Amino acid sequence: MASQSSIQFIDAALFFPTTFPLSYTDPDQKWLIRSHLVSLLQNFPFFRPSMGAFIHNDGTTANLLNATGDLQVSRSTPPVPLTIWLHENYPHAAPIVLVSTNSMYPIQRDNPFVDPSGATTSPYLQSWFHPKSNLFDLVHNLVKIFSHNHPLFHNSNLSTLSHPSLVSKMEAMDRLSCTLHYDLMAFRAQSDEEIESSSALQSEMTKRVDITRNMIVGLEHEKSKLKRRVKELTEQGDVLMNWLRVHSRKCDDEGEDGFECVDEASKAVLDCLAKDMALEDLMYALDKAIEQGVVPFGAYIRQVRVLAREQFSHRAMLQKLKGS
């Protein structure tokens, strides 16, 4: 039962404000607030009325009544420290329910009814409608949902559910809301993982696209260089063919040279080159002969020495002719 001091406090705050006028202005609203608070305190005497300044999410401040107490939902779980603020438009606006974050037990992560700041919501609050809704039924609903999904982290955080055929419509809505919440959290976690994986894949693909683009640019540049080189070689080939058509002389059946030396020095250079290449071919033939065993090794060595000395003399002469 509500204590006489609590009722006197509510009456004084609502009807005889002194230094802290509340934001409730309608007399009928004040009587409804008194009736609901008294009913709450009679059924849940551990709540204590108080008043204070409440700051809304939009930054506005209102002087409101509240009821504070530790809600015991079961013997095996710790009590839930609650503060229920009565909105300035109560009972047409739902009350604001907060779980204290100063408890020795931290708030459960991903709880379907309480967020990390302690703000509490439930299907009952979301479907709040005057005159059907009231504080007593609200707290009774909180006891049920917190017994299934305790907002505080503790070792014995167990959920005991009765058979679906025995639950009320509101409890069924609470369970459905809870199930949807956990399904949504699982879907969100899976989506975040897929998004992260897709982002990594996109980053890798972007990197590969850049590498491929650079390769294509390099190949296009190389292709352009090769085209220019082919064009240059084609032009040089045309020049050479034209020169041969103009300057070559007719060759007899014995195969005379297709080039004519312009002076004695050029003829000497060509002669040295021919002898050098002939000696090189001869030494190559000797190498093949020694490999096949046709020529004795001693004869091979003697002949190679003779040919090497002769080749050296021709190459020395060639260097002398080029230097002159």
Tab-separated table of C-alpha atoms in Angstrom:
chain	number	residue	atom	x	y	z
A	1	MET	CA	0.000	0.000	0.000
A	2	ALA	CA	1.170	3.507	-0.791
A	3	SER	CA	2.562	5.349	2.211
A	4	GLN	CA	0.792	8.473	3.424
A	5	SER	CA	3.939	10.513	2.969
A	6	SER	CA	4.165	9.522	-0.705
A	7	ILE	CA	0.549	10.551	-1.321
A	8	GLN	CA	1.093	13.856	0.462
A	9	PHE	CA	4.178	14.498	-1.672
A	10	ILE	CA	2.200	13.890	-4.879
A	11	ASP	CA	-0.631	16.193	-3.751
A	12	ALA	CA	1.759	18.953	-2.767
A	13	ALA	CA	3.710	18.698	-6.022
A	14	LEU	CA	0.589	18.745	-8.201
A	15	PHE	CA	-1.767	21.075	-6.421
A	16	PHE	CA	0.373	23.241	-4.132
A	17	PRO	CA	3.581	23.990	-6.060
A	18	THR	CA	5.992	26.369	-4.365
A	19	THR	CA	9.594	26.607	-5.564
A	20	PHE	CA	9.380	23.928	-8.289
A	21	PRO	CA	6.238	24.281	-10.408
A	22	LEU	CA	5.548	21.229	-12.568
A	23	SER	CA	4.778	21.307	-16.292
A	24	TYR	CA	1.283	19.865	-15.875
A	25	THR	CA	-1.302	22.649	-16.341
A	26	ASP	CA	-4.695	20.967	-16.852
A	27	PRO	CA	-6.524	20.194	-13.563
A	28	ASP	CA	-8.113	17.056	-15.010
A	29	GLN	CA	-4.687	15.899	-16.132
A	30	LYS	CA	-3.329	16.395	-12.604
A	31	TRP	CA	-6.095	14.256	-11.081
A	32	LEU	CA	-5.415	11.478	-13.584
A	33	ILE	CA	-1.714	11.637	-12.806
A	34	ARG	CA	-2.482	11.454	-9.057
A	35	SER	CA	-4.805	8.481	-9.575
A	36	HIS	CA	-2.302	6.540	-11.679
A	37	LEU	CA	0.624	7.252	-9.360
A	38	VAL	CA	-1.311	6.238	-6.251
A	39	SER	CA	-2.441	3.014	-7.952
A	40	LEU	CA	1.161	2.283	-8.910
A	41	LEU	CA	2.473	2.880	-5.398
A	42	GLN	CA	-0.269	0.766	-3.856
A	43	ASN	CA	0.597	-2.249	-6.011
A	44	PHE	CA	4.352	-1.678	-6.151
A	45	PRO	CA	5.224	0.016	-2.851
A	46	PHE	CA	8.970	-0.087	-3.499
A	47	PHE	CA	8.535	2.866	-5.891
A	48	ARG	CA	9.079	6.345	-4.467
A	49	PRO	CA	7.688	9.521	-6.069
A	50	SER	CA	9.990	12.399	-6.897
A	51	MET	CA	10.210	15.350	-9.237
A	52	GLY	CA	12.921	16.918	-11.293
A	53	ALA	CA	13.918	18.572	-14.537
A	54	PHE	CA	13.813	16.242	-17.542
A	55	ILE	CA	15.663	17.109	-20.763
A	56	HIS	CA	14.031	15.721	-23.922
A	57	ASN	CA	15.959	14.577	-26.984
A	58	ASP	CA	15.190	17.864	-28.749
A	59	GLY	CA	16.833	19.809	-25.906
A	60	THR	CA	13.644	21.135	-24.281
A	61	THR	CA	13.339	20.890	-20.496
A	62	ALA	CA	10.225	20.043	-18.492
A	63	ASN	CA	9.582	19.787	-14.732
A	64	LEU	CA	8.078	16.319	-14.294
A	65	LEU	CA	7.052	13.806	-11.675
A	66	ASN	CA	8.733	10.413	-11.638
A	67	ALA	CA	8.617	7.155	-9.728
A	68	THR	CA	11.888	5.457	-8.861
A	69	GLY	CA	12.451	1.973	-7.505
A	70	ASP	CA	14.141	-1.425	-7.891
A	71	LEU	CA	11.869	-3.755	-9.838
A	72	GLN	CA	12.295	-7.359	-8.669
A	73	VAL	CA	11.318	-9.617	-11.561
A	74	SER	CA	12.411	-12.960	-10.077
A	75	ARG	CA	14.236	-14.381	-7.067
A	76	SER	CA	17.206	-15.560	-9.128
A	77	THR	CA	17.926	-12.260	-10.885
A	78	PRO	CA	19.056	-8.866	-9.583
A	79	PRO	CA	16.445	-6.093	-9.260
A	80	VAL	CA	16.146	-3.646	-12.127
A	81	PRO	CA	16.635	0.010	-11.052
A	82	LEU	CA	13.839	1.889	-12.831
A	83	THR	CA	12.799	5.502	-13.159
A	84	ILE	CA	9.419	6.229	-14.738
A	85	TRP	CA	9.012	9.848	-15.835
A	86	LEU	CA	5.495	11.122	-16.471
A	87	HIS	CA	5.509	13.101	-19.728
A	88	GLU	CA	4.074	16.642	-19.602
A	89	ASN	CA	1.272	15.391	-21.861
A	90	TYR	CA	0.609	12.282	-19.750
A	91	PRO	CA	-1.627	10.246	-19.916
A	92	HIS	CA	-2.097	11.014	-23.626
A	93	ALA	CA	1.672	10.600	-24.105
A	94	ALA	CA	3.404	7.461	-22.854
A	95	PRO	CA	5.679	7.724	-19.826
A	96	ILE	CA	9.444	7.653	-20.258
A	97	VAL	CA	11.014	4.561	-18.714
A	98	LEU	CA	14.739	4.453	-17.948
A	99	VAL	CA	16.911	1.692	-16.509
A	100	SER	CA	19.684	3.184	-14.398
A	101	THR	CA	23.174	2.719	-15.807
A	102	ASN	CA	24.709	3.213	-12.344
A	103	SER	CA	23.838	-0.329	-11.254
A	104	MET	CA	26.589	-2.742	-10.242
A	105	TYR	CA	25.388	-4.884	-13.165
A	106	PRO	CA	25.961	-3.546	-16.698
A	107	ILE	CA	23.098	-3.401	-19.186
A	108	GLN	CA	22.904	-6.357	-21.544
A	109	ARG	CA	24.105	-5.702	-25.065
A	110	ASP	CA	21.478	-6.074	-27.787
A	111	ASN	CA	18.626	-6.360	-25.315
A	112	PRO	CA	15.378	-6.088	-27.305
A	113	PHE	CA	13.744	-3.725	-24.798
A	114	VAL	CA	16.573	-1.642	-23.260
A	115	ASP	CA	19.293	0.180	-25.189
A	116	PRO	CA	22.794	0.894	-23.767
A	117	SER	CA	21.663	4.320	-22.485
A	118	GLY	CA	18.933	2.684	-20.399
A	119	ALA	CA	16.020	3.936	-22.500
A	120	THR	CA	13.279	1.309	-22.364
A	121	THR	CA	10.643	0.479	-24.918
A	122	SER	CA	8.136	-2.335	-25.375
A	123	PRO	CA	5.028	-3.081	-27.419
A	124	TYR	CA	2.963	-1.816	-24.457
A	125	LEU	CA	4.700	1.572	-24.521
A	126	GLN	CA	4.623	1.732	-28.302
A	127	SER	CA	0.884	1.047	-28.335
A	128	TRP	CA	0.147	3.347	-25.389
A	129	PHE	CA	-3.387	4.697	-25.590
A	130	HIS	CA	-5.447	6.637	-23.023
A	131	PRO	CA	-7.620	5.633	-21.181
A	132	LYS	CA	-6.735	1.970	-21.722
A	133	SER	CA	-3.081	2.315	-20.680
A	134	ASN	CA	-1.841	3.121	-17.162
A	135	LEU	CA	1.225	2.895	-14.947
A	136	PHE	CA	0.187	-0.263	-13.075
A	137	ASP	CA	-0.291	-2.292	-16.257
A	138	LEU	CA	2.953	-0.853	-17.627
A	139	VAL	CA	5.020	-2.060	-14.655
A	140	HIS	CA	3.229	-5.405	-14.668
A	141	ASN	CA	4.181	-5.742	-18.359
A	142	LEU	CA	7.809	-4.797	-17.572
A	143	VAL	CA	7.975	-7.556	-14.965
A	144	LYS	CA	6.967	-10.099	-17.605
A	145	ILE	CA	9.308	-8.964	-20.373
A	146	PHE	CA	12.254	-8.532	-17.981
A	147	SER	CA	11.692	-12.015	-16.575
A	148	HIS	CA	12.207	-13.390	-20.089
A	149	ASN	CA	14.898	-10.896	-21.201
A	150	HIS	CA	16.585	-9.413	-18.156
A	151	PRO	CA	18.180	-6.054	-19.026
A	152	LEU	CA	21.153	-6.492	-16.667
A	153	PHE	CA	24.095	-8.782	-17.315
A	154	HIS	CA	24.424	-11.423	-14.574
A	155	ASN	CA	25.448	-15.062	-14.212
A	156	SER	CA	21.955	-16.503	-13.889
A	157	ASN	CA	20.434	-14.797	-16.899
A	158	LEU	CA	17.913	-17.517	-17.728
A	159	SER	CA	14.606	-17.229	-19.542
A	160	THR	CA	11.596	-19.268	-18.456
A	161	LEU	CA	8.743	-19.292	-20.933
A	162	SER	CA	5.295	-20.717	-20.376
A	163	HIS	CA	3.381	-22.644	-23.010
A	164	PRO	CA	2.203	-20.404	-25.891
A	165	SER	CA	-1.419	-21.356	-25.249
A	166	LEU	CA	-1.228	-19.876	-21.733
A	167	VAL	CA	0.127	-16.417	-22.534
A	168	SER	CA	-1.916	-13.277	-23.015
A	169	LYS	CA	-2.137	-11.266	-26.209
A	170	MET	CA	0.231	-8.620	-24.838
A	171	GLU	CA	2.769	-11.231	-23.748
A	172	ALA	CA	2.560	-12.827	-27.179
A	173	MET	CA	3.294	-9.436	-28.713
A	174	ASP	CA	6.262	-9.022	-26.360
A	175	ARG	CA	7.636	-12.416	-27.354
A	176	LEU	CA	7.113	-11.683	-31.035
A	177	SER	CA	8.865	-8.322	-30.633
A	178	CYS	CA	11.754	-10.038	-28.852
A	179	THR	CA	12.053	-12.727	-31.514
A	180	LEU	CA	11.962	-10.158	-34.300
A	181	HIS	CA	14.622	-8.132	-32.506
A	182	TYR	CA	17.030	-11.064	-32.271
A	183	ASP	CA	16.305	-12.086	-35.854
A	184	LEU	CA	16.986	-8.521	-36.942
A	185	MET	CA	20.255	-8.445	-34.988
A	186	ALA	CA	21.355	-11.726	-36.572
A	187	PHE	CA	20.382	-10.462	-40.024
A	188	ARG	CA	22.212	-7.186	-39.382
A	189	ALA	CA	25.353	-9.018	-38.248
A	190	GLN	CA	25.222	-11.219	-41.345
A	191	SER	CA	24.621	-8.182	-43.552
A	192	ASP	CA	27.550	-6.328	-41.962
A	193	GLU	CA	29.779	-9.340	-42.582
A	194	GLU	CA	28.647	-9.586	-46.195
A	195	ILE	CA	29.110	-5.846	-46.682
A	196	GLU	CA	32.613	-6.047	-45.226
A	197	SER	CA	33.430	-8.998	-47.463
A	198	SER	CA	31.982	-7.199	-50.491
A	199	SER	CA	33.946	-4.054	-49.631
A	200	ALA	CA	37.170	-6.054	-49.423
A	201	LEU	CA	36.354	-7.740	-52.736
A	202	GLN	CA	35.520	-4.380	-54.304
A	203	SER	CA	38.817	-2.947	-53.074
A	204	GLU	CA	40.714	-5.925	-54.510
A	205	MET	CA	38.852	-5.666	-57.816
A	206	THR	CA	39.559	-1.936	-57.972
A	207	LYS	CA	43.236	-2.656	-57.413
A	208	ARG	CA	43.212	-5.298	-60.138
A	209	VAL	CA	41.395	-2.952	-62.504
A	210	ASP	CA	44.112	-0.331	-61.930
A	211	ILE	CA	46.841	-2.911	-62.587
A	212	THR	CA	45.079	-4.150	-65.725
A	213	ARG	CA	44.529	-0.597	-66.949
A	214	ASN	CA	48.227	0.181	-66.464
A	215	MET	CA	49.142	-3.012	-68.330
A	216	ILE	CA	46.819	-2.084	-71.197
A	217	VAL	CA	48.304	1.411	-71.362
A	218	GLY	CA	51.825	-0.087	-71.383
A	219	LEU	CA	50.883	-2.574	-74.103
A	220	GLU	CA	49.281	0.160	-76.194
A	221	HIS	CA	52.459	2.223	-75.831
A	222	GLU	CA	54.587	-0.787	-76.785
A	223	LYS	CA	52.276	-1.469	-79.725
A	224	SER	CA	52.697	2.117	-80.926
A	225	LYS	CA	56.483	1.828	-80.639
A	226	LEU	CA	56.481	-1.438	-82.589
A	227	LYS	CA	54.307	0.079	-85.311
A	228	ARG	CA	56.718	2.996	-85.629
A	229	ARG	CA	59.662	0.583	-85.712
A	230	VAL	CA	57.994	-1.569	-88.390
A	231	LYS	CA	57.333	1.551	-90.414
A	232	GLU	CA	60.968	2.641	-90.068
A	233	LEU	CA	62.286	-0.812	-91.029
A	234	THR	CA	59.910	-0.973	-93.975
A	235	GLU	CA	61.128	2.410	-95.180
A	236	GLN	CA	64.749	1.348	-94.710
A	237	GLY	CA	64.051	-1.888	-96.583
A	238	ASP	CA	62.525	0.073	-99.450
A	239	VAL	CA	65.570	2.346	-99.542
A	240	LEU	CA	67.889	-0.675	-99.593
A	241	MET	CA	65.915	-2.412	-102.332
A	242	ASN	CA	65.933	0.759	-104.431
A	243	TRP	CA	69.667	1.092	-103.903
A	244	LEU	CA	70.238	-2.515	-104.936
A	245	ARG	CA	68.164	-2.084	-108.073
A	246	VAL	CA	70.189	0.970	-109.026
A	247	HIS	CA	73.708	-0.095	-107.999
A	248	SER	CA	73.823	-3.851	-108.288
A	249	ARG	CA	75.489	-5.301	-111.319
A	250	LYS	CA	74.589	-8.319	-113.232
A	251	CYS	CA	76.061	-11.518	-111.900
A	252	ASP	CA	77.409	-14.164	-114.251
A	253	ASP	CA	76.839	-17.859	-113.927
A	254	GLU	CA	79.881	-18.211	-111.591
A	255	GLY	CA	78.170	-15.955	-109.039
A	256	GLU	CA	80.136	-12.706	-109.027
A	257	ASP	CA	79.694	-10.269	-106.138
A	258	GLY	CA	76.594	-8.102	-106.058
A	259	PHE	CA	78.589	-5.174	-104.588
A	260	GLU	CA	81.452	-3.259	-106.180
A	261	CYS	CA	84.196	-1.727	-104.055
A	262	VAL	CA	84.745	1.934	-104.760
A	263	ASP	CA	88.490	1.919	-103.878
A	264	GLU	CA	91.428	-0.302	-102.912
A	265	ALA	CA	90.923	0.259	-99.167
A	266	SER	CA	87.325	-0.957	-99.327
A	267	LYS	CA	88.441	-3.952	-101.334
A	268	ALA	CA	91.102	-4.768	-98.708
A	269	VAL	CA	88.529	-4.508	-95.866
A	270	LEU	CA	86.111	-6.788	-97.717
A	271	ASP	CA	88.943	-9.251	-98.412
A	272	CYS	CA	89.966	-9.361	-94.716
A	273	LEU	CA	86.384	-9.895	-93.610
A	274	ALA	CA	85.940	-12.718	-96.110
A	275	LYS	CA	89.170	-14.464	-95.006
A	276	ASP	CA	88.275	-14.035	-91.319
A	277	MET	CA	84.822	-15.555	-91.824
A	278	ALA	CA	86.296	-18.366	-93.941
A	279	LEU	CA	88.808	-19.235	-91.197
A	280	GLU	CA	85.993	-19.134	-88.625
A	281	ASP	CA	83.970	-21.584	-90.705
A	282	LEU	CA	87.009	-23.834	-91.089
A	283	MET	CA	87.647	-23.952	-87.329
A	284	TYR	CA	83.993	-24.725	-86.761
A	285	ALA	CA	84.263	-27.623	-89.214
A	286	LEU	CA	87.360	-28.881	-87.324
A	287	ASP	CA	85.400	-28.744	-84.060
A	288	LYS	CA	82.723	-30.945	-85.568
A	289	ALA	CA	85.370	-33.289	-86.943
A	290	ILE	CA	87.068	-33.775	-83.563
A	291	GLU	CA	83.667	-34.396	-81.974
A	292	GLN	CA	82.947	-37.138	-84.523
A	293	GLY	CA	86.448	-38.645	-84.188
A	294	VAL	CA	87.408	-38.006	-87.810
A	295	VAL	CA	90.513	-35.945	-87.003
A	296	PRO	CA	93.127	-36.971	-84.398
A	297	PHE	CA	93.415	-34.648	-81.456
A	298	GLY	CA	97.054	-33.763	-82.045
A	299	ALA	CA	96.423	-32.838	-85.673
A	300	TYR	CA	93.394	-30.837	-84.572
A	301	ILE	CA	95.448	-28.776	-82.098
A	302	ARG	CA	98.232	-28.067	-84.612
A	303	GLN	CA	95.788	-27.016	-87.329
A	304	VAL	CA	93.758	-24.794	-84.970
A	305	ARG	CA	96.930	-22.981	-83.843
A	306	VAL	CA	97.925	-22.291	-87.449
A	307	LEU	CA	94.435	-21.073	-88.345
A	308	ALA	CA	94.198	-18.924	-85.195
A	309	ARG	CA	97.482	-17.151	-86.005
A	310	GLU	CA	96.302	-16.507	-89.542
A	311	GLN	CA	92.896	-15.279	-88.323
A	312	PHE	CA	94.603	-12.973	-85.830
A	313	SER	CA	96.715	-11.433	-88.581
A	314	HIS	CA	93.626	-10.808	-90.729
A	315	ARG	CA	91.743	-9.218	-87.806
A	316	ALA	CA	94.721	-7.017	-86.955
A	317	MET	CA	94.891	-5.895	-90.562
A	318	LEU	CA	91.135	-5.206	-90.503
A	319	GLN	CA	91.473	-2.994	-87.405
A	320	LYS	CA	94.365	-1.156	-89.044
A	321	LEU	CA	92.359	-0.571	-92.229
A	322	LYS	CA	89.323	0.681	-90.244
A	323	GLY	CA	91.541	3.021	-88.253
A	324	SER	CA	93.017	4.534	-91.395
